[in-house]
Short mmCIF file of N, CA and C in Angstrom, two decimals:
data_model
loop_
_atom_site.label_atom_id
_atom_site.label_comp_id
_atom_site.label_asym_id
_atom_site.label_seq_id
_atom_site.Cartn_x
_atom_site.Cartn_y
_atom_site.Cartn_z
N MET N 1 0.84 -1.17 0.00
CA MET N 1 0.00 0.00 0.00
C MET N 1 0.90 1.24 0.00
N SER N 2 0.79 2.06 -1.03
CA SER N 2 1.63 3.25 -1.12
C SER N 2 0.87 4.46 -0.58
N SER N 3 1.62 5.33 0.06
CA SER N 3 0.99 6.54 0.58
C SER N 3 1.43 7.72 -0.27
N ASP N 4 0.50 8.59 -0.55
CA ASP N 4 0.81 9.79 -1.33
C ASP N 4 1.63 10.74 -0.48
N PRO N 5 2.52 11.50 -1.12
CA PRO N 5 3.28 12.50 -0.36
C PRO N 5 2.33 13.59 0.14
N PRO N 6 2.71 14.26 1.22
CA PRO N 6 1.84 15.34 1.71
C PRO N 6 1.80 16.47 0.68
N PRO N 7 0.75 17.27 0.70
CA PRO N 7 0.72 18.42 -0.21
C PRO N 7 1.92 19.32 0.05
N LEU N 8 2.40 19.97 -0.99
CA LEU N 8 3.50 20.92 -0.81
C LEU N 8 3.05 22.08 0.07
N LEU N 9 1.88 22.61 -0.21
CA LEU N 9 1.28 23.68 0.59
C LEU N 9 -0.03 23.17 1.14
N ASP N 10 -0.22 23.27 2.44
CA ASP N 10 -1.43 22.79 3.08
C ASP N 10 -1.87 23.82 4.13
N LEU N 11 -2.83 24.63 3.76
CA LEU N 11 -3.34 25.68 4.63
C LEU N 11 -4.69 25.23 5.14
N ARG N 12 -4.85 25.25 6.47
CA ARG N 12 -6.06 24.70 7.08
C ARG N 12 -6.73 25.75 7.97
N GLY N 13 -7.86 26.26 7.52
CA GLY N 13 -8.66 27.19 8.32
C GLY N 13 -7.91 28.43 8.75
N ALA N 14 -7.11 28.97 7.85
CA ALA N 14 -6.27 30.12 8.21
C ALA N 14 -7.06 31.42 8.19
N SER N 15 -6.85 32.18 9.23
CA SER N 15 -7.40 33.53 9.33
C SER N 15 -6.26 34.47 9.68
N LYS N 16 -6.39 35.71 9.25
CA LYS N 16 -5.40 36.73 9.60
C LYS N 16 -6.14 38.03 9.83
N ALA N 17 -5.90 38.60 11.00
CA ALA N 17 -6.51 39.89 11.35
C ALA N 17 -5.41 40.86 11.73
N TYR N 18 -5.59 42.10 11.35
CA TYR N 18 -4.66 43.18 11.67
C TYR N 18 -5.38 44.24 12.48
N ARG N 19 -4.64 44.94 13.30
CA ARG N 19 -5.19 46.08 14.04
C ARG N 19 -4.88 47.34 13.26
N ARG N 20 -5.87 48.16 13.03
CA ARG N 20 -5.71 49.48 12.43
C ARG N 20 -6.36 50.47 13.38
N GLY N 21 -5.53 51.01 14.29
CA GLY N 21 -6.08 51.88 15.32
C GLY N 21 -6.98 51.08 16.24
N GLN N 22 -8.22 51.49 16.37
CA GLN N 22 -9.19 50.78 17.21
C GLN N 22 -9.87 49.63 16.47
N ALA N 23 -9.75 49.63 15.15
CA ALA N 23 -10.47 48.64 14.34
C ALA N 23 -9.62 47.40 14.08
N GLU N 24 -10.30 46.28 13.98
CA GLU N 24 -9.66 45.04 13.56
C GLU N 24 -10.07 44.77 12.12
N VAL N 25 -9.08 44.55 11.26
CA VAL N 25 -9.35 44.27 9.86
C VAL N 25 -9.05 42.80 9.62
N VAL N 26 -10.04 42.06 9.16
CA VAL N 26 -9.86 40.64 8.85
C VAL N 26 -9.46 40.53 7.38
N ALA N 27 -8.22 40.14 7.15
CA ALA N 27 -7.70 40.03 5.79
C ALA N 27 -7.99 38.65 5.21
N LEU N 28 -7.95 37.61 6.04
CA LEU N 28 -8.31 36.24 5.63
C LEU N 28 -9.25 35.68 6.67
N ASP N 29 -10.23 34.92 6.22
CA ASP N 29 -11.20 34.35 7.14
C ASP N 29 -11.42 32.88 6.80
N GLN N 30 -10.78 31.99 7.56
CA GLN N 30 -10.97 30.55 7.44
C GLN N 30 -10.67 30.03 6.03
N VAL N 31 -9.48 30.35 5.52
CA VAL N 31 -9.07 29.91 4.19
C VAL N 31 -8.34 28.58 4.30
N SER N 32 -8.74 27.63 3.46
CA SER N 32 -8.08 26.33 3.38
C SER N 32 -7.75 26.05 1.93
N LEU N 33 -6.58 25.50 1.70
CA LEU N 33 -6.20 25.08 0.35
C LEU N 33 -5.06 24.09 0.44
N GLN N 34 -4.96 23.27 -0.58
CA GLN N 34 -3.86 22.33 -0.71
C GLN N 34 -3.32 22.44 -2.13
N VAL N 35 -2.00 22.46 -2.23
CA VAL N 35 -1.34 22.50 -3.52
C VAL N 35 -0.29 21.39 -3.53
N ALA N 36 -0.41 20.49 -4.48
CA ALA N 36 0.56 19.40 -4.60
C ALA N 36 1.76 19.86 -5.40
N GLU N 37 2.88 19.18 -5.22
CA GLU N 37 4.08 19.50 -6.00
C GLU N 37 3.76 19.38 -7.48
N GLY N 38 4.17 20.37 -8.24
CA GLY N 38 3.92 20.39 -9.68
C GLY N 38 2.63 21.08 -10.08
N ASP N 39 1.74 21.33 -9.13
CA ASP N 39 0.50 22.05 -9.43
C ASP N 39 0.79 23.52 -9.63
N SER N 40 -0.12 24.19 -10.31
CA SER N 40 -0.06 25.63 -10.47
C SER N 40 -1.25 26.24 -9.75
N LEU N 41 -1.04 27.43 -9.24
CA LEU N 41 -2.09 28.12 -8.50
C LEU N 41 -2.07 29.58 -8.89
N ALA N 42 -3.24 30.12 -9.18
CA ALA N 42 -3.38 31.55 -9.42
C ALA N 42 -4.23 32.12 -8.30
N VAL N 43 -3.79 33.21 -7.72
CA VAL N 43 -4.54 33.88 -6.67
C VAL N 43 -5.06 35.18 -7.27
N VAL N 44 -6.36 35.26 -7.42
CA VAL N 44 -6.98 36.43 -8.04
C VAL N 44 -8.09 36.96 -7.14
N GLY N 45 -8.38 38.22 -7.28
CA GLY N 45 -9.46 38.83 -6.53
C GLY N 45 -9.31 40.34 -6.54
N PRO N 46 -10.34 41.02 -6.10
CA PRO N 46 -10.29 42.49 -6.09
C PRO N 46 -9.30 43.01 -5.04
N SER N 47 -8.95 44.26 -5.18
CA SER N 47 -8.08 44.92 -4.22
C SER N 47 -8.68 44.80 -2.82
N GLY N 48 -7.83 44.45 -1.86
CA GLY N 48 -8.28 44.34 -0.49
C GLY N 48 -8.90 43.00 -0.13
N SER N 49 -8.84 42.03 -1.04
CA SER N 49 -9.48 40.74 -0.76
C SER N 49 -8.59 39.75 -0.02
N GLY N 50 -7.32 40.12 0.26
CA GLY N 50 -6.45 39.25 1.04
C GLY N 50 -5.41 38.48 0.24
N LYS N 51 -5.27 38.80 -1.03
CA LYS N 51 -4.31 38.08 -1.88
C LYS N 51 -2.88 38.21 -1.34
N SER N 52 -2.45 39.42 -1.06
CA SER N 52 -1.08 39.62 -0.56
C SER N 52 -0.88 38.98 0.80
N THR N 53 -1.88 39.05 1.64
CA THR N 53 -1.80 38.41 2.95
C THR N 53 -1.66 36.90 2.79
N LEU N 54 -2.45 36.31 1.93
CA LEU N 54 -2.37 34.87 1.68
C LEU N 54 -0.98 34.48 1.18
N LEU N 55 -0.47 35.23 0.21
CA LEU N 55 0.85 34.92 -0.34
C LEU N 55 1.95 35.13 0.69
N SER N 56 1.80 36.11 1.57
CA SER N 56 2.79 36.32 2.63
C SER N 56 2.81 35.14 3.59
N ILE N 57 1.66 34.57 3.86
CA ILE N 57 1.60 33.39 4.73
C ILE N 57 2.19 32.18 4.01
N LEU N 58 1.80 31.96 2.77
CA LEU N 58 2.31 30.81 2.01
C LEU N 58 3.82 30.91 1.81
N GLY N 59 4.33 32.15 1.70
CA GLY N 59 5.76 32.36 1.51
C GLY N 59 6.56 32.45 2.80
N CYS N 60 5.91 32.18 3.92
CA CYS N 60 6.55 32.20 5.24
C CYS N 60 7.08 33.58 5.62
N LEU N 61 6.47 34.62 5.11
CA LEU N 61 6.80 35.99 5.51
C LEU N 61 5.92 36.44 6.68
N ASP N 62 4.79 35.77 6.85
CA ASP N 62 3.85 36.10 7.92
C ASP N 62 3.22 34.79 8.39
N ARG N 63 2.55 34.84 9.52
CA ARG N 63 1.88 33.66 10.07
C ARG N 63 0.40 33.97 10.23
N PRO N 64 -0.44 32.96 10.08
CA PRO N 64 -1.87 33.21 10.30
C PRO N 64 -2.16 33.49 11.78
N SER N 65 -3.18 34.29 12.03
CA SER N 65 -3.63 34.54 13.41
C SER N 65 -4.27 33.28 13.98
N GLU N 66 -4.95 32.54 13.10
CA GLU N 66 -5.60 31.28 13.47
C GLU N 66 -5.39 30.30 12.33
N GLY N 67 -5.51 29.03 12.64
CA GLY N 67 -5.39 27.99 11.63
C GLY N 67 -3.98 27.43 11.59
N GLU N 68 -3.74 26.58 10.62
CA GLU N 68 -2.48 25.87 10.53
C GLU N 68 -1.96 25.91 9.10
N TYR N 69 -0.64 26.01 8.97
CA TYR N 69 0.01 25.98 7.66
C TYR N 69 1.13 24.95 7.71
N LEU N 70 1.05 23.97 6.81
CA LEU N 70 2.10 22.96 6.68
C LEU N 70 2.76 23.13 5.32
N LEU N 71 4.06 23.21 5.33
CA LEU N 71 4.84 23.33 4.10
C LEU N 71 5.60 22.02 3.92
N GLY N 72 5.20 21.24 2.91
CA GLY N 72 5.82 19.94 2.71
C GLY N 72 5.62 19.01 3.89
N GLY N 73 4.49 19.18 4.60
CA GLY N 73 4.19 18.34 5.74
C GLY N 73 4.72 18.86 7.07
N THR N 74 5.51 19.93 7.04
CA THR N 74 6.08 20.50 8.26
C THR N 74 5.23 21.67 8.75
N PRO N 75 4.78 21.62 10.01
CA PRO N 75 4.01 22.76 10.55
C PRO N 75 4.90 24.01 10.65
N VAL N 76 4.55 25.03 9.94
CA VAL N 76 5.35 26.26 9.90
C VAL N 76 5.39 26.94 11.26
N ALA N 77 4.32 26.83 12.04
CA ALA N 77 4.27 27.47 13.36
C ALA N 77 5.36 26.97 14.29
N ALA N 78 5.87 25.76 14.04
CA ALA N 78 6.90 25.18 14.91
C ALA N 78 8.30 25.66 14.56
N LEU N 79 8.44 26.43 13.48
CA LEU N 79 9.76 26.84 13.01
C LEU N 79 10.15 28.20 13.58
N ASP N 80 11.41 28.33 13.97
CA ASP N 80 11.90 29.62 14.46
C ASP N 80 12.30 30.50 13.26
N ASP N 81 12.69 31.74 13.55
CA ASP N 81 13.01 32.69 12.48
C ASP N 81 14.15 32.21 11.59
N ARG N 82 15.14 31.57 12.18
CA ARG N 82 16.28 31.07 11.40
C ARG N 82 15.84 29.98 10.42
N ALA N 83 15.01 29.06 10.88
CA ALA N 83 14.51 28.00 10.01
C ALA N 83 13.62 28.58 8.91
N LEU N 84 12.81 29.57 9.25
CA LEU N 84 11.97 30.21 8.24
C LEU N 84 12.82 30.93 7.19
N SER N 85 13.88 31.57 7.62
CA SER N 85 14.79 32.24 6.67
C SER N 85 15.41 31.22 5.71
N ARG N 86 15.81 30.09 6.26
CA ARG N 86 16.40 29.03 5.44
C ARG N 86 15.39 28.51 4.41
N ILE N 87 14.14 28.32 4.83
CA ILE N 87 13.09 27.87 3.91
C ILE N 87 12.85 28.90 2.82
N ARG N 88 12.77 30.18 3.21
CA ARG N 88 12.55 31.23 2.21
C ARG N 88 13.68 31.27 1.20
N ASN N 89 14.90 31.01 1.64
CA ASN N 89 16.05 31.07 0.74
C ASN N 89 16.15 29.84 -0.17
N ARG N 90 15.83 28.67 0.35
CA ARG N 90 16.08 27.44 -0.40
C ARG N 90 14.85 26.83 -1.05
N THR N 91 13.67 27.18 -0.57
CA THR N 91 12.47 26.49 -1.01
C THR N 91 11.53 27.38 -1.81
N ILE N 92 11.51 28.67 -1.50
CA ILE N 92 10.52 29.58 -2.07
C ILE N 92 11.22 30.65 -2.89
N GLY N 93 10.77 30.86 -4.11
CA GLY N 93 11.29 31.94 -4.95
C GLY N 93 10.30 33.09 -4.97
N PHE N 94 10.75 34.26 -4.57
CA PHE N 94 9.87 35.43 -4.50
C PHE N 94 10.12 36.37 -5.67
N VAL N 95 9.05 36.82 -6.29
CA VAL N 95 9.10 37.95 -7.21
C VAL N 95 8.08 38.94 -6.67
N PHE N 96 8.58 39.98 -6.02
CA PHE N 96 7.71 40.95 -5.39
C PHE N 96 7.10 41.89 -6.43
N GLN N 97 5.94 42.42 -6.12
CA GLN N 97 5.23 43.31 -7.03
C GLN N 97 6.09 44.52 -7.41
N SER N 98 6.87 45.04 -6.47
CA SER N 98 7.72 46.19 -6.77
C SER N 98 9.18 45.78 -6.98
N PHE N 99 9.44 44.50 -7.14
CA PHE N 99 10.72 43.89 -7.52
C PHE N 99 11.80 43.94 -6.44
N HIS N 100 11.93 45.02 -5.69
CA HIS N 100 12.92 45.15 -4.62
C HIS N 100 14.35 44.89 -5.10
N LEU N 101 14.69 45.36 -6.28
CA LEU N 101 16.08 45.28 -6.72
C LEU N 101 16.89 46.34 -5.96
N ILE N 102 18.11 46.01 -5.62
CA ILE N 102 18.96 46.92 -4.86
C ILE N 102 19.62 47.90 -5.84
N PRO N 103 19.31 49.20 -5.75
CA PRO N 103 19.75 50.14 -6.77
C PRO N 103 21.27 50.29 -6.89
N GLN N 104 22.01 50.08 -5.80
CA GLN N 104 23.46 50.27 -5.82
C GLN N 104 24.19 49.09 -6.47
N LEU N 105 23.50 47.98 -6.66
CA LEU N 105 24.13 46.78 -7.21
C LEU N 105 23.80 46.64 -8.69
N SER N 106 24.69 45.97 -9.41
CA SER N 106 24.39 45.65 -10.81
C SER N 106 23.28 44.60 -10.84
N VAL N 107 22.72 44.39 -12.03
CA VAL N 107 21.71 43.35 -12.19
C VAL N 107 22.30 41.99 -11.80
N LEU N 108 23.50 41.71 -12.23
CA LEU N 108 24.16 40.45 -11.89
C LEU N 108 24.30 40.30 -10.37
N GLU N 109 24.75 41.35 -9.71
CA GLU N 109 24.91 41.29 -8.25
C GLU N 109 23.56 41.11 -7.54
N ASN N 110 22.51 41.73 -8.07
CA ASN N 110 21.17 41.54 -7.51
C ASN N 110 20.75 40.08 -7.60
N VAL N 111 21.04 39.46 -8.73
CA VAL N 111 20.67 38.05 -8.92
C VAL N 111 21.51 37.14 -8.03
N GLU N 112 22.75 37.51 -7.78
CA GLU N 112 23.62 36.72 -6.91
C GLU N 112 23.24 36.81 -5.43
N THR N 113 22.56 37.86 -5.03
CA THR N 113 22.30 38.14 -3.62
C THR N 113 21.71 36.97 -2.84
N PRO N 114 20.68 36.26 -3.32
CA PRO N 114 20.14 35.15 -2.52
C PRO N 114 21.16 34.04 -2.26
N LEU N 115 22.17 33.94 -3.11
CA LEU N 115 23.18 32.90 -2.94
C LEU N 115 24.08 33.16 -1.75
N LEU N 116 24.14 34.42 -1.29
CA LEU N 116 24.92 34.75 -0.10
C LEU N 116 24.46 33.96 1.12
N TYR N 117 23.18 33.63 1.15
CA TYR N 117 22.57 33.00 2.32
C TYR N 117 22.37 31.50 2.15
N GLY N 118 22.77 30.97 1.01
CA GLY N 118 22.57 29.55 0.74
C GLY N 118 23.80 28.72 1.02
N SER N 119 23.79 27.53 0.49
CA SER N 119 24.88 26.60 0.76
C SER N 119 25.80 26.39 -0.44
N SER N 120 25.51 27.05 -1.56
CA SER N 120 26.37 26.86 -2.73
C SER N 120 27.69 27.62 -2.54
N PRO N 121 28.78 27.07 -3.06
CA PRO N 121 30.08 27.72 -2.89
C PRO N 121 30.16 29.03 -3.69
N PRO N 122 30.81 30.05 -3.13
CA PRO N 122 30.90 31.36 -3.79
C PRO N 122 31.46 31.32 -5.21
N ASP N 123 32.33 30.36 -5.50
CA ASP N 123 32.90 30.32 -6.85
C ASP N 123 31.86 29.89 -7.90
N GLU N 124 30.68 29.44 -7.48
CA GLU N 124 29.61 29.07 -8.41
C GLU N 124 28.60 30.20 -8.64
N TRP N 125 28.62 31.21 -7.76
CA TRP N 125 27.57 32.22 -7.78
C TRP N 125 27.44 32.93 -9.11
N ARG N 126 28.54 33.42 -9.64
CA ARG N 126 28.50 34.20 -10.88
C ARG N 126 27.93 33.37 -12.03
N ALA N 127 28.40 32.13 -12.16
CA ALA N 127 27.93 31.27 -13.25
C ALA N 127 26.42 30.98 -13.12
N ARG N 128 25.98 30.73 -11.89
CA ARG N 128 24.56 30.46 -11.68
C ARG N 128 23.72 31.69 -11.99
N ALA N 129 24.19 32.86 -11.54
CA ALA N 129 23.45 34.10 -11.79
C ALA N 129 23.41 34.42 -13.29
N LEU N 130 24.53 34.25 -13.96
CA LEU N 130 24.56 34.50 -15.41
C LEU N 130 23.65 33.53 -16.15
N ALA N 131 23.62 32.27 -15.71
CA ALA N 131 22.73 31.29 -16.35
C ALA N 131 21.27 31.70 -16.19
N CYS N 132 20.90 32.18 -15.00
CA CYS N 132 19.52 32.62 -14.78
C CYS N 132 19.19 33.86 -15.60
N LEU N 133 20.14 34.77 -15.69
CA LEU N 133 19.92 35.96 -16.53
C LEU N 133 19.74 35.54 -17.99
N GLY N 134 20.48 34.53 -18.42
CA GLY N 134 20.32 34.00 -19.77
C GLY N 134 18.94 33.41 -19.98
N ARG N 135 18.43 32.71 -18.97
CA ARG N 135 17.11 32.08 -19.07
C ARG N 135 16.00 33.11 -19.26
N VAL N 136 16.20 34.32 -18.71
CA VAL N 136 15.16 35.35 -18.83
C VAL N 136 15.52 36.40 -19.89
N GLY N 137 16.59 36.13 -20.67
CA GLY N 137 16.96 37.02 -21.77
C GLY N 137 17.59 38.33 -21.34
N LEU N 138 18.35 38.32 -20.24
CA LEU N 138 18.95 39.55 -19.74
C LEU N 138 20.47 39.49 -19.62
N SER N 139 21.11 38.53 -20.23
CA SER N 139 22.57 38.43 -20.13
C SER N 139 23.25 39.73 -20.53
N HIS N 140 22.73 40.38 -21.54
CA HIS N 140 23.32 41.61 -22.06
C HIS N 140 23.16 42.81 -21.11
N ARG N 141 22.37 42.66 -20.04
CA ARG N 141 22.13 43.75 -19.10
C ARG N 141 22.76 43.47 -17.73
N ALA N 142 23.58 42.43 -17.64
CA ALA N 142 24.15 41.99 -16.35
C ALA N 142 24.90 43.09 -15.62
N ASP N 143 25.61 43.95 -16.34
CA ASP N 143 26.42 44.98 -15.69
C ASP N 143 25.68 46.30 -15.49
N HIS N 144 24.43 46.37 -15.87
CA HIS N 144 23.63 47.58 -15.70
C HIS N 144 23.07 47.67 -14.28
N ARG N 145 22.70 48.87 -13.89
CA ARG N 145 22.02 49.10 -12.62
C ARG N 145 20.51 48.96 -12.85
N PRO N 146 19.75 48.64 -11.81
CA PRO N 146 18.30 48.52 -11.97
C PRO N 146 17.64 49.75 -12.56
N SER N 147 18.15 50.93 -12.26
CA SER N 147 17.55 52.16 -12.79
C SER N 147 17.71 52.28 -14.30
N GLU N 148 18.58 51.47 -14.88
CA GLU N 148 18.80 51.50 -16.33
C GLU N 148 17.96 50.46 -17.07
N LEU N 149 17.10 49.78 -16.35
CA LEU N 149 16.26 48.74 -16.95
C LEU N 149 14.86 49.27 -17.21
N SER N 150 14.21 48.71 -18.21
CA SER N 150 12.78 48.98 -18.41
C SER N 150 12.01 48.22 -17.34
N GLY N 151 10.73 48.50 -17.22
CA GLY N 151 9.90 47.79 -16.24
C GLY N 151 9.90 46.28 -16.48
N GLY N 152 9.80 45.88 -17.74
CA GLY N 152 9.80 44.45 -18.06
C GLY N 152 11.14 43.80 -17.77
N GLU N 153 12.22 44.53 -18.03
CA GLU N 153 13.55 43.99 -17.72
C GLU N 153 13.75 43.87 -16.21
N ALA N 154 13.28 44.85 -15.45
CA ALA N 154 13.39 44.77 -13.99
C ALA N 154 12.59 43.57 -13.46
N GLN N 155 11.44 43.33 -14.05
CA GLN N 155 10.63 42.18 -13.65
C GLN N 155 11.37 40.88 -13.95
N ARG N 156 12.02 40.80 -15.10
CA ARG N 156 12.77 39.59 -15.45
C ARG N 156 14.01 39.43 -14.58
N ALA N 157 14.64 40.54 -14.18
CA ALA N 157 15.78 40.46 -13.25
C ALA N 157 15.32 39.91 -11.91
N ALA N 158 14.16 40.36 -11.45
CA ALA N 158 13.61 39.85 -10.19
C ALA N 158 13.26 38.37 -10.32
N LEU N 159 12.78 37.96 -11.48
CA LEU N 159 12.48 36.54 -11.71
C LEU N 159 13.76 35.71 -11.70
N ALA N 160 14.82 36.22 -12.34
CA ALA N 160 16.11 35.51 -12.32
C ALA N 160 16.62 35.38 -10.88
N ARG N 161 16.47 36.43 -10.10
CA ARG N 161 16.90 36.39 -8.69
C ARG N 161 16.09 35.33 -7.93
N ALA N 162 14.82 35.19 -8.23
CA ALA N 162 13.99 34.19 -7.55
C ALA N 162 14.37 32.78 -7.96
N LEU N 163 14.85 32.60 -9.16
CA LEU N 163 15.18 31.27 -9.68
C LEU N 163 16.60 30.80 -9.35
N VAL N 164 17.48 31.72 -9.00
CA VAL N 164 18.91 31.39 -8.86
C VAL N 164 19.18 30.36 -7.77
N THR N 165 18.34 30.28 -6.76
CA THR N 165 18.52 29.28 -5.70
C THR N 165 17.86 27.94 -6.04
N GLU N 166 17.24 27.87 -7.20
CA GLU N 166 16.54 26.67 -7.67
C GLU N 166 15.50 26.19 -6.65
N PRO N 167 14.58 27.11 -6.25
CA PRO N 167 13.59 26.75 -5.23
C PRO N 167 12.61 25.70 -5.75
#
């Protein structure tokens, strides 16, 4: 008898509330979902519907006020900040809405940045970053600063940075 692997993402009855002055704002209310490895998920909805809050929880940037979140079968609530940082670096690739490229660094250096916190040897960083820039069609912009990129190029640089750790 074979057992199926646990879902990659398993959110159970998650709620998230924030305080805004005297008011409590409920951003998520009893959300449950499961995503298996290899599945695709689109999170859509109107402004203020909790999409960013949901993604922050799934990406281990925030925790639900109520409910449970298991990542690959591991309860996220049991993990300390160091373990969560390691998961964010090795398991999850982030492409933020505003990209968060570091203006003082070249595009190549921005893509290399997540590797500073990983386990790959430093002599591999440049090759891995260049390979990711090649995958998104930005090899020719590696030495440019983020301010010299178009919006689409900045988005692709952020995507290359998310992929460089092979999450």
